[in-house]
Each structure stands twice: as C-alpha cells, then as structure tokens.
C-alpha cells in the first residue's frame, strides 16, 4: 500500500519563493493542484491544450524506479515524455515525464497511453479511472539546460518542477514530473539578459609611438555566463552576487538614458577579477535589461559609455555585442586625443570603446579549457593602474612582433580553422609586449599550468587578461589536458571549465 507522506503545499511554496523569487497565483496553482493540470492550462490560456509526444518506450524498472512505483526491479514500465502545448499558439506550456507499470494497466488504457497524444487526465476520465494525486515534492532548477530549446528560453533561466504520483487502489499507477520555466505564467513584464564570458588574449600596443594605444584581441565564450532579470519598480533594488557593481551600472544607465526604477536580480554569475571579463558583462547586462524594460535599444557602445566600460580594451563590450573572435583598434593617443597616458579601462572614465576592426566566427570544434586556480585575484583597481604606470610604454620591437603574430598567424588561423597556427601564436604572445608583463607578475603556478597543458596536447595555452585564469585551446585530447591542469592544481585547488566559443553576443528575452 502507498504510504507517501502528505506534502504541505503552503510550506513548499514558501520554500520555493525563498529560493527562486515570487511566484504568481497561476504558478502556485499549477504546482499545488491535485486535479487536472490540462484543465487549468486551458482556463489560463483560453485555448485547448494539445500533446506532443517526445519519447514513448517500454523500459525495465531500475532499483530506484521500482521503489518509487512499488514494483519489482526489471518489471516493464512505460516511459513517456510529452509537451503540453497551446493549440492556438503552439507554445510549449509544460514538459511532463511519466513512468507507468505496464502490469497495472488494462488493455484499452494501455493503448491510449502508449499510442495516443492524449493528456493523462483525459485518459483517466475516458476510462473512468478512480484515482488521486499525491504530491511528493517541488523543486527550483537553477538552469534550463537541455529543456532550453523546448521552452524557447535562455540556458541559465530557472525552472519550476513538481513530482507526484497517481494512486489507484492504494498503489502507484504513475509517477509524473512536470516542469515549466519560472518566467512563464508571471504577472509582470520582465527582461532577461544572458551574457557570454571572454578570454582576453592580449593588448596589442602599449608603446604608443604610432599615435594609437591599447587595442585588444579576445574570444567570447559560452561558459561561464551571467544571467540578469529586471522588472519595473518604484526605486532600485538589486539582489544577487555582485549586487554593488550591478547597482552602480544601473545608476549609470538610469542617468544616461533617463530610465525609471527597477527590481534587478542576478541569477547566474561567475568570479570577478579572474581574467574572464565578469565586470564588463555584468554591467552591460544590467544596463541592457533596464533599457529594454523602458523601451530603449541603444547600441552596445553607448551602453558601455554609460557604465564606463571599454576605455582600454574593447573586447568585453564587443563580446557582449556580437561574440566570436574579436580584434579592436585601440584609441588615438597623444595631446588632445582620446587618451594621453597608459591606463586600464577602470581608470579611463569617459573614453569610448574602441572600434572593432575584425570579428570572425571561431570553429565550433575548438574547445577552450579554462583553468581558474585558487590564487589571489588578478590586478584590478589601483593596483592595475599602478602596473600600467610602472611598465608602460613597452618596447616597440615587441609590439611589432606581437602585431605580426596576430596579423600573419592568428587571424588567418581563425578564418581557416587551422588550430595549430592559432595555438602557436597564443604561445608566442605570452612573451611579448604587455602580455609578457602580465605573465611575469603571476604566481609560478600559472606558468606551470601553461607548460603542462601544452605538454598534454593543447595547441596553445595562455593567460587571460591579468589572470589568474589560464586557457588552453584544443580540438582533441581535452580530457588529458584537463587532467594535467588538475594535477598541477592538486595542492592549491581550483576550477576547470570546458567550453566553446560563443559566436553571437548576449541574448535578450522579454516575457
């Protein structure tokens, strides 16, 4: 006999809201109902609900499934995955997966379940099945992940899920999991922005003898990423990791573009000052969300000026705007020009982002292995400005060789997909210009990581920005490269992320 404990719906709803944010009345009903979800959806949407079957097969119950359904391991179970869709719009409303013991089904019921695109509630009603629904648990899933395409949401958007059993004659007839996006069925309009990250390969010219300075080369990456959501509010409320930095960006955007208040939530983020451009991506995401919330769509360069980003390298701004492999042209340099001395973006307020002189798609089979050792944060703030002041200008002979590596070897390698040439350029760049300075200021562990990943098969390995993140690029042998990095970090510890280039910019969704 089924002995599932009674779920306290009010307590579970409160727990979910603490974890993910306010739930609308419709969301609470969809989670807490012990009746037909299909009927609720039809009332909410004003149109019939139709079913699209994604998976339908008979499987042998494993130990966990057997316990859940109170059957024997190895018993036949019908595994069914469906989308509940609005027949009017075709929009997917709910994703549902069910497990049903075959031996507990009458033949006609089994036929409808296994062959027809029919809601469970309709099947139960059609066959006059007396049953009840026992709610088991509610969950807040931090990422949409594999369900992103099904719902048409961003990969880092949270989902809501509930699990329950349909009980007949005191035994489980089905175990069902239903899932829908947190941002669906909400009452208030929201803007959601998800950004890439970026590796900063090098600044190009901190000699300045030709009348320009800075310049940058970098690549936008799928992971790690930042997800920000915003809705209108009376004042300005910011929650989540990096809230202080996000608040400063929001205030800059509000002042520059004449925007009203907002409630802003940072749902997904990553470490700042580790060489992956998190500060720029967060500031740009917050400002972009606010602008869209109030019907404004300024270009990325204008947003960057409002939040004071891109005053030295333009790679982060360009990664947000369009992704891919990026080369920027730096700033004019000298008396009366854009810049008159050497300084980082954080110390260059009012300087516009530089022009992008090349943007190209990076081959999808290139994998980037990011290694973030547990070391002090990369130079930032006053320390970063002091480094620029102490080590610039760099020798123009090194700048000349660096630019040759970029123009003659790296850029063509990206365009032709020749990873060995790209990697060779990355390796040589570590010893040239301002990148040489950044590398020389690192803990010896950083240089050892670069060396060991190359030995393990990486085409190239380098330091991203001021570090301590080290990256490697490869199109094979990724596991061996990752293992080599973990071995080097065994005593200090750290994180490894394997990702690909993002050949498009930040994604924005209004719901």
Coordinates of C-alpha atoms in Angstrom, one line a residue:
X1 CA 0.0 0.0 0.0
X2 CA 1.2 3.5 -0.8
X3 CA 2.4 5.4 2.3
X4 CA 3.6 8.7 0.8
X5 CA 3.6 11.5 3.3
X6 CA 1.2 14.4 2.8
X7 CA 3.0 17.4 1.2
X8 CA 2.5 20.8 2.9
X9 CA 1.9 22.8 -0.2
X10 CA 2.0 26.2 1.6
X11 CA 5.4 25.4 3.1
X12 CA 6.8 24.1 -0.1
X13 CA 5.6 27.2 -2.0
X14 CA 7.3 29.4 0.7
X15 CA 10.5 27.4 0.3
X16 CA 10.4 27.8 -3.4
X17 CA 9.8 31.5 -3.3
X18 CA 12.8 31.9 -0.9
X19 CA 15.0 30.0 -3.4
X20 CA 13.8 31.5 -6.7
X21 CA 11.6 34.5 -6.1
X22 CA 7.9 35.5 -6.0
X23 CA 5.5 33.0 -7.7
X24 CA 2.4 34.2 -9.4
X25 CA -1.0 32.8 -8.4
X26 CA -1.1 30.7 -11.6
X27 CA 2.3 29.2 -10.9
X28 CA 1.1 28.3 -7.3
X29 CA -2.0 26.6 -8.7
X30 CA 0.0 24.7 -11.3
X31 CA 2.4 23.4 -8.6
X32 CA -0.2 22.7 -5.9
X33 CA -3.2 21.3 -7.8
X34 CA -4.3 17.8 -7.1
X35 CA -6.6 17.9 -10.1
X36 CA -6.1 18.2 -13.9
X37 CA -3.2 20.4 -15.0
X38 CA -4.6 20.3 -18.5
X39 CA -7.9 21.9 -17.4
X40 CA -6.0 24.6 -15.5
X41 CA -3.9 25.4 -18.6
X42 CA -6.9 25.7 -20.8
X43 CA -8.5 28.1 -18.4
X44 CA -5.3 30.2 -18.1
X45 CA -4.5 30.3 -21.8
X46 CA -8.1 30.4 -23.1
X47 CA -7.4 27.7 -25.7
X48 CA -7.3 23.9 -25.8
X49 CA -4.2 22.1 -24.8
X50 CA -2.7 19.6 -27.2
X51 CA 0.0 16.9 -26.5
X52 CA 3.2 16.3 -28.5
X53 CA 4.9 13.0 -27.6
X54 CA 8.7 13.3 -27.5
X55 CA 9.6 9.8 -26.1
X56 CA 7.4 6.7 -25.8
X57 CA 9.1 3.4 -24.9
X58 CA 8.9 0.4 -22.6
X59 CA 11.9 0.1 -20.2
X60 CA 12.9 -2.2 -17.4
X61 CA 12.5 -0.7 -14.0
X62 CA 15.8 0.1 -12.2
X63 CA 16.0 -0.1 -8.4
X64 CA 15.0 3.5 -7.8
X65 CA 12.0 3.3 -10.2
X66 CA 10.9 0.0 -8.6
X67 CA 10.9 1.6 -5.2
X68 CA 9.0 4.6 -6.4
X69 CA 6.3 2.5 -8.1
X70 CA 6.3 -0.3 -5.6
X71 CA 7.1 -3.0 -8.2
X72 CA 10.0 -5.4 -8.8
X73 CA 13.2 -4.3 -10.4
X74 CA 13.1 -5.4 -14.0
X75 CA 9.3 -5.1 -14.4
X76 CA 8.2 -3.4 -17.6
X77 CA 7.5 0.3 -17.2
X78 CA 6.1 2.7 -19.8
X79 CA 8.3 5.8 -20.1
X80 CA 6.6 8.7 -21.7
X81 CA 7.8 12.3 -22.2
X82 CA 5.4 14.9 -23.7
X83 CA 5.0 18.6 -24.2
X84 CA 1.7 20.2 -23.3
X85 CA 1.2 23.0 -25.8
X86 CA -1.3 25.7 -26.5
X87 CA -3.2 24.7 -29.6
X88 CA -3.7 28.4 -30.5
X89 CA 0.0 29.5 -30.4
X90 CA 1.9 26.2 -30.4
X91 CA 3.8 27.4 -27.4
X92 CA 5.1 24.7 -25.0
X93 CA 3.5 25.3 -21.6
X94 CA 4.7 22.3 -19.6
X95 CA 7.2 19.4 -20.1
X96 CA 6.0 16.2 -18.5
X97 CA 7.7 12.8 -18.0
X98 CA 5.8 9.8 -16.6
X99 CA 6.6 6.2 -15.5
X100 CA 3.8 3.7 -15.5
X101 CA 3.9 0.0 -14.5
X102 CA 2.6 -2.0 -17.5
X103 CA 1.1 -4.7 -15.3
X104 CA -1.3 -2.3 -13.7
X105 CA -2.9 -1.2 -16.9
X106 CA -6.0 -2.5 -18.6
X107 CA -5.5 -3.1 -22.4
X108 CA -7.6 -0.1 -23.6
X109 CA -5.9 2.2 -21.1
X110 CA -2.5 1.0 -22.2
X111 CA -3.4 1.5 -25.8
X112 CA -4.4 5.1 -25.3
X113 CA -1.3 5.8 -23.1
X114 CA 1.2 4.3 -25.5
X115 CA -0.2 5.3 -28.8
X116 CA -2.2 8.5 -28.5
X117 CA -1.1 12.1 -28.0
X118 CA -3.6 12.4 -25.2
X119 CA -3.3 14.2 -21.7
X120 CA -3.1 11.8 -18.7
X121 CA -6.2 13.5 -17.2
X122 CA -8.2 12.9 -20.3
X123 CA -7.2 9.2 -20.4
X124 CA -8.1 8.7 -16.8
X125 CA -11.5 10.4 -17.4
X126 CA -12.1 8.5 -20.6
X127 CA -11.6 5.1 -18.8
X128 CA -13.4 6.3 -15.6
X129 CA -10.3 5.6 -13.5
X130 CA -10.9 6.4 -9.9
X131 CA -7.6 7.8 -8.6
X132 CA -6.0 10.5 -6.6
X133 CA -2.8 12.6 -7.0
X134 CA -0.3 12.6 -4.2
X135 CA 2.2 15.5 -4.4
X136 CA 5.7 14.5 -3.5
X137 CA 8.0 17.4 -3.9
X138 CA 8.6 20.8 -5.6
X139 CA 11.9 21.9 -7.0
X140 CA 13.6 25.0 -8.3
X141 CA 16.0 24.0 -11.1
X142 CA 18.8 26.6 -11.5
X143 CA 19.2 26.2 -15.2
X144 CA 17.0 25.3 -18.2
X145 CA 19.9 23.2 -19.6
X146 CA 18.5 20.5 -22.0
X147 CA 15.0 22.0 -21.9
X148 CA 16.1 25.3 -23.2
X149 CA 15.1 24.5 -26.8
X150 CA 11.7 23.0 -25.8
X151 CA 10.6 26.2 -24.0
X152 CA 12.5 28.7 -26.1
X153 CA 14.2 30.2 -23.0
X154 CA 17.8 31.1 -22.2
X155 CA 20.1 28.3 -20.9
X156 CA 20.6 29.8 -17.4
X157 CA 16.9 30.6 -16.7
X158 CA 15.5 28.8 -13.7
X159 CA 12.7 26.2 -14.0
X160 CA 10.0 25.1 -11.6
X161 CA 9.2 21.4 -11.2
X162 CA 6.8 19.2 -9.3
X163 CA 6.7 15.4 -8.8
X164 CA 3.6 13.5 -7.9
X165 CA 2.1 10.0 -8.1
X166 CA -1.3 9.0 -9.3
X167 CA -2.6 6.4 -6.9
X168 CA -5.2 3.8 -7.8
X169 CA -6.4 1.0 -5.4
X170 CA -3.8 2.2 -2.9
X171 CA -0.8 1.6 -5.3
X172 CA 1.0 3.9 -7.7
X173 CA -0.4 3.9 -11.2
X174 CA 2.0 6.6 -12.4
X175 CA 4.9 8.7 -11.2
X176 CA 4.9 12.1 -13.0
X177 CA 7.4 15.0 -13.2
X178 CA 6.1 18.3 -14.6
X179 CA 8.4 21.2 -15.4
X180 CA 7.9 24.8 -16.6
X181 CA 10.0 28.0 -16.8
X182 CA 10.0 30.3 -13.8
X183 CA 9.4 33.2 -16.1
X184 CA 6.2 31.6 -17.6
X185 CA 2.8 32.5 -16.2
X186 CA 4.2 35.5 -14.4
X187 CA 2.1 38.6 -13.9
X188 CA 4.7 41.3 -14.5
X189 CA 6.7 42.0 -17.6
X190 CA 10.4 41.1 -17.3
X191 CA 13.5 41.5 -19.4
X192 CA 16.1 38.7 -19.1
X193 CA 19.7 39.1 -20.4
X194 CA 22.3 36.3 -20.6
X195 CA 25.9 37.2 -21.4
X196 CA 28.9 35.3 -22.7
X197 CA 32.3 35.5 -20.9
X198 CA 35.5 36.2 -22.7
X199 CA 39.2 35.4 -22.7
X200 CA 41.4 38.4 -23.3
X201 CA 44.4 37.1 -25.3
X202 CA 46.4 40.4 -25.4
X203 CA 46.5 44.1 -25.6
X204 CA 48.2 45.0 -28.9
X205 CA 50.1 48.3 -28.5
X206 CA 51.2 49.9 -25.2
X207 CA 54.1 51.6 -26.9
X208 CA 52.0 54.4 -28.4
X209 CA 54.7 55.7 -30.8
X210 CA 52.3 55.5 -33.8
X211 CA 49.6 57.7 -32.3
X212 CA 47.4 54.9 -31.1
X213 CA 47.4 52.8 -27.9
X214 CA 45.6 49.8 -26.3
X215 CA 44.0 47.6 -28.9
X216 CA 42.9 44.1 -27.9
X217 CA 42.4 40.5 -29.1
X218 CA 39.9 38.1 -27.5
X219 CA 37.3 35.4 -27.9
X220 CA 33.7 35.3 -26.5
X221 CA 32.9 32.0 -24.7
X222 CA 29.6 30.2 -23.9
X223 CA 30.6 29.5 -20.3
X224 CA 30.8 30.8 -17.7
X225 CA 27.9 33.2 -18.2
X226 CA 25.8 35.8 -16.4
X227 CA 22.0 35.9 -16.3
X228 CA 20.2 39.1 -15.1
X229 CA 16.5 39.7 -15.0
X230 CA 14.7 43.0 -14.4
X231 CA 11.2 44.3 -13.9
X232 CA 9.9 47.8 -13.3
X233 CA 9.9 49.0 -9.7
X234 CA 9.4 52.2 -7.7
X235 CA 13.1 52.6 -6.8
X236 CA 16.1 50.5 -7.4
X237 CA 16.5 47.1 -5.8
X238 CA 19.4 44.8 -6.8
X239 CA 19.9 41.2 -5.5
X240 CA 22.4 38.5 -6.2
X241 CA 26.2 38.1 -6.5
X242 CA 27.9 41.3 -7.5
X243 CA 24.9 43.5 -6.4
X244 CA 27.1 46.5 -5.6
X245 CA 28.7 46.6 -9.0
X246 CA 25.3 45.9 -10.7
X247 CA 23.8 48.8 -8.7
X248 CA 26.5 51.2 -9.9
X249 CA 25.9 50.1 -13.6
X250 CA 22.1 50.5 -13.1
X251 CA 22.5 54.0 -11.8
X252 CA 24.8 54.9 -14.7
X253 CA 22.2 53.6 -17.2
X254 CA 19.3 55.4 -15.4
X255 CA 21.1 58.7 -15.5
X256 CA 22.4 58.4 -19.1
X257 CA 19.2 57.2 -20.7
X258 CA 16.6 58.8 -18.4
X259 CA 15.2 55.5 -17.1
X260 CA 12.9 54.7 -14.2
X261 CA 13.3 52.3 -11.3
X262 CA 13.6 48.5 -11.4
X263 CA 13.9 45.4 -9.4
X264 CA 17.0 43.6 -10.6
X265 CA 18.1 40.0 -9.8
X266 CA 21.4 38.4 -10.8
X267 CA 20.5 34.8 -11.1
X268 CA 23.8 33.4 -12.5
X269 CA 27.3 34.9 -12.3
X270 CA 30.9 34.0 -12.0
X271 CA 34.0 35.2 -10.3
X272 CA 35.2 38.8 -10.8
X273 CA 38.8 39.8 -11.4
X274 CA 40.0 36.4 -12.6
X275 CA 40.5 37.4 -16.2
X276 CA 37.2 36.4 -17.7
X277 CA 35.6 39.9 -18.0
X278 CA 32.8 39.4 -15.5
X279 CA 32.7 43.1 -14.5
X280 CA 32.0 44.3 -18.0
X281 CA 29.5 41.6 -18.8
X282 CA 27.5 42.2 -15.6
X283 CA 27.5 46.0 -16.1
X284 CA 26.4 45.6 -19.7
X285 CA 23.7 43.1 -18.9
X286 CA 22.2 45.2 -16.2
X287 CA 22.1 48.3 -18.4
X288 CA 20.8 46.4 -21.4
X289 CA 18.0 44.9 -19.3
X290 CA 17.0 48.3 -17.9
X291 CA 17.0 49.9 -21.4
X292 CA 14.8 47.2 -22.8
X293 CA 12.5 47.4 -19.8
X294 CA 11.8 51.0 -20.7
X295 CA 11.6 50.5 -24.5
X296 CA 15.1 51.8 -25.3
X297 CA 17.6 50.0 -27.5
X298 CA 20.8 52.0 -27.6
X299 CA 23.9 50.4 -29.3
X300 CA 26.3 48.5 -27.2
X301 CA 28.9 51.2 -27.4
X302 CA 26.5 53.8 -25.9
X303 CA 25.6 51.4 -23.1
X304 CA 29.4 50.8 -22.5
X305 CA 29.9 54.6 -22.2
X306 CA 27.1 54.8 -19.7
X307 CA 28.6 52.2 -17.4
X308 CA 32.2 53.3 -18.1
X309 CA 33.5 50.1 -19.7
X310 CA 35.7 49.7 -22.8
X311 CA 38.1 52.6 -22.0
X312 CA 41.1 50.5 -22.8
X313 CA 40.2 47.1 -24.3
X314 CA 37.0 46.8 -26.3
X315 CA 36.9 43.0 -26.2
X316 CA 34.4 42.7 -23.4
X317 CA 32.0 45.2 -25.0
X318 CA 32.4 43.6 -28.4
X319 CA 31.9 40.1 -26.9
X320 CA 28.6 41.3 -25.4
X321 CA 27.6 42.9 -28.7
X322 CA 28.4 40.1 -31.2
X323 CA 30.6 37.4 -29.8
X324 CA 33.2 35.4 -31.8
X325 CA 36.9 36.2 -32.3
X326 CA 37.5 39.9 -31.9
X327 CA 40.3 42.4 -32.7
X328 CA 39.8 46.0 -31.7
X329 CA 41.7 49.0 -33.0
X330 CA 42.5 50.8 -29.7
X331 CA 42.4 54.6 -29.1
X332 CA 44.0 57.6 -30.5
X333 CA 47.0 58.6 -28.3
X334 CA 48.7 61.9 -27.5
X335 CA 47.8 65.5 -26.5
X336 CA 44.2 66.4 -27.3
X337 CA 43.3 62.8 -28.3
X338 CA 41.2 60.1 -26.7
X339 CA 44.0 59.1 -24.3
X340 CA 47.1 60.9 -23.2
X341 CA 48.6 58.2 -20.9
X342 CA 48.6 54.5 -20.2
X343 CA 45.8 53.2 -18.0
X344 CA 43.2 50.4 -17.7
X345 CA 39.5 50.6 -18.5
X346 CA 38.7 51.0 -14.8
X347 CA 40.7 54.2 -14.8
X348 CA 39.5 55.6 -18.1
X349 CA 36.1 57.1 -17.5
X350 CA 34.6 58.9 -20.4
X351 CA 36.7 57.1 -23.0
X352 CA 34.6 55.4 -25.6
X353 CA 35.1 51.7 -26.5
X354 CA 37.5 51.3 -29.5
X355 CA 36.4 50.3 -33.0
X356 CA 36.2 46.6 -33.8
X357 CA 38.4 46.0 -36.8
X358 CA 37.8 42.3 -37.1
X359 CA 35.1 39.9 -35.9
X360 CA 35.0 36.3 -37.0
X361 CA 33.4 33.0 -36.1
X362 CA 35.6 30.6 -34.2
X363 CA 35.3 26.9 -35.3
X364 CA 32.8 25.0 -33.2
X365 CA 35.1 22.0 -32.8
X366 CA 37.7 24.2 -31.0
X367 CA 37.4 23.6 -27.2
X368 CA 38.6 26.1 -24.7
X369 CA 39.8 24.7 -21.3
X370 CA 39.6 27.4 -18.7
X371 CA 41.7 26.8 -15.5
X372 CA 41.0 29.1 -12.6
X373 CA 43.5 28.3 -9.8
X374 CA 42.9 29.3 -6.2
X375 CA 45.3 32.2 -6.4
X376 CA 44.8 35.9 -5.5
X377 CA 42.6 37.9 -7.8
X378 CA 44.2 39.4 -10.9
X379 CA 45.4 43.0 -10.7
X380 CA 42.4 45.4 -10.5
X381 CA 41.6 48.9 -9.2
X382 CA 44.5 51.0 -8.0
X383 CA 47.0 48.1 -8.4
X384 CA 46.1 47.6 -12.0
X385 CA 46.5 51.3 -12.7
X386 CA 49.9 51.2 -11.0
X387 CA 51.1 48.3 -13.2
X388 CA 50.2 50.3 -16.3
X389 CA 52.1 53.3 -14.9
X390 CA 55.1 51.3 -14.0
X391 CA 55.6 49.1 -17.1
X392 CA 54.4 51.3 -20.0
X393 CA 55.4 52.1 -22.6
X394 CA 56.6 48.6 -23.6
X395 CA 59.3 48.1 -26.2
X396 CA 58.0 48.9 -29.6
X397 CA 60.1 46.0 -31.1
X398 CA 58.0 43.6 -29.0
X399 CA 54.8 45.3 -30.2
X400 CA 55.9 44.9 -33.8
X401 CA 56.4 41.2 -33.4
X402 CA 53.2 40.9 -31.4
X403 CA 51.2 42.6 -34.2
X404 CA 52.8 40.3 -36.7
X405 CA 51.8 37.2 -34.8
X406 CA 48.2 38.5 -34.7
X407 CA 48.0 39.6 -38.3
X408 CA 50.1 36.9 -40.1
X409 CA 49.4 33.9 -37.9
X410 CA 46.4 34.2 -35.6
X411 CA 43.8 35.9 -37.7
X412 CA 44.3 33.7 -40.8
X413 CA 44.2 30.6 -38.5
X414 CA 40.8 31.6 -37.1
X415 CA 39.4 32.2 -40.6
X416 CA 40.8 28.8 -42.0
X417 CA 40.2 26.7 -38.9
X418 CA 43.9 25.9 -38.5
X419 CA 44.2 25.4 -34.8
X420 CA 47.9 24.6 -34.7
X421 CA 48.7 28.0 -36.2
X422 CA 46.4 29.7 -33.7
X423 CA 47.9 27.9 -30.8
X424 CA 51.4 28.7 -31.9
X425 CA 50.5 32.4 -32.0
X426 CA 49.0 32.2 -28.5
X427 CA 52.1 30.5 -27.1
X428 CA 54.5 33.2 -28.6
X429 CA 52.3 36.1 -27.5
X430 CA 52.9 35.2 -23.8
X431 CA 56.4 36.5 -24.1
X432 CA 55.6 39.8 -26.0
X433 CA 54.5 43.3 -25.1
X434 CA 52.2 44.0 -22.2
X435 CA 51.2 40.3 -22.1
X436 CA 54.8 39.5 -21.1
X437 CA 54.4 41.9 -18.2
X438 CA 51.1 40.3 -17.1
X439 CA 52.6 36.8 -17.2
X440 CA 55.8 37.8 -15.3
X441 CA 53.6 39.2 -12.5
X442 CA 51.9 35.8 -12.0
X443 CA 52.5 33.1 -9.4
X444 CA 54.8 30.4 -10.8
X445 CA 51.8 28.0 -10.8
X446 CA 50.3 29.9 -13.7
X447 CA 53.4 29.4 -15.9
X448 CA 53.5 25.7 -14.9
X449 CA 49.8 25.3 -15.9
X450 CA 50.5 26.7 -19.4
X451 CA 53.5 24.5 -19.8
X452 CA 51.8 21.3 -18.6
X453 CA 48.7 21.8 -20.7
X454 CA 50.8 22.3 -23.8
X455 CA 52.7 19.1 -23.0
X456 CA 49.3 17.3 -22.6
X457 CA 48.4 18.2 -26.1
X458 CA 46.9 21.7 -26.2
X459 CA 47.6 23.6 -29.4
X460 CA 48.2 26.6 -27.3
X461 CA 47.9 28.0 -23.8
X462 CA 48.0 31.4 -22.3
X463 CA 47.0 33.8 -19.6
X464 CA 43.7 35.6 -19.9
X465 CA 44.0 39.3 -19.1
X466 CA 45.7 39.8 -15.7
X467 CA 44.7 36.2 -14.7
X468 CA 44.9 34.1 -12.8
X469 CA 42.8 32.2 -15.4
X470 CA 44.8 30.2 -17.8
X471 CA 43.2 28.9 -21.0
X472 CA 44.1 26.2 -23.5
X473 CA 42.7 25.5 -26.9
X474 CA 42.4 22.1 -28.4
X475 CA 40.2 20.1 -30.8
X476 CA 41.1 16.7 -29.3
X477 CA 42.6 15.2 -26.1
X478 CA 40.5 17.6 -23.9
X479 CA 40.3 15.1 -21.0
X480 CA 44.1 14.7 -20.9
X481 CA 44.6 18.4 -20.9
X482 CA 42.0 18.9 -18.1
X483 CA 43.7 16.1 -16.1
X484 CA 47.1 17.7 -16.5
X485 CA 45.7 21.0 -15.2
X486 CA 44.0 19.4 -12.2
X487 CA 47.3 17.6 -11.3
X488 CA 49.2 20.9 -11.3
X489 CA 46.5 22.4 -9.0
X490 CA 46.3 19.5 -6.7
X491 CA 47.7 21.3 -3.7
X492 CA 46.2 24.8 -4.3
X493 CA 42.9 23.7 -5.8
X494 CA 40.9 25.5 -8.4
X495 CA 38.2 25.1 -11.1
X496 CA 38.2 23.8 -14.6
X497 CA 35.6 24.8 -17.2
X498 CA 35.5 23.3 -20.7
X499 CA 33.6 25.4 -23.1
X500 CA 33.3 26.6 -26.7
X501 CA 33.3 30.0 -28.4
X502 CA 30.1 31.9 -28.5
X503 CA 29.8 33.3 -32.0
X504 CA 26.9 35.6 -31.1
X505 CA 26.6 38.2 -28.4
X506 CA 24.4 38.4 -25.3
X507 CA 20.9 37.1 -25.6
X508 CA 17.9 39.1 -24.5
X509 CA 14.3 37.8 -23.9
X510 CA 11.3 39.8 -22.9
X511 CA 8.5 38.0 -21.2

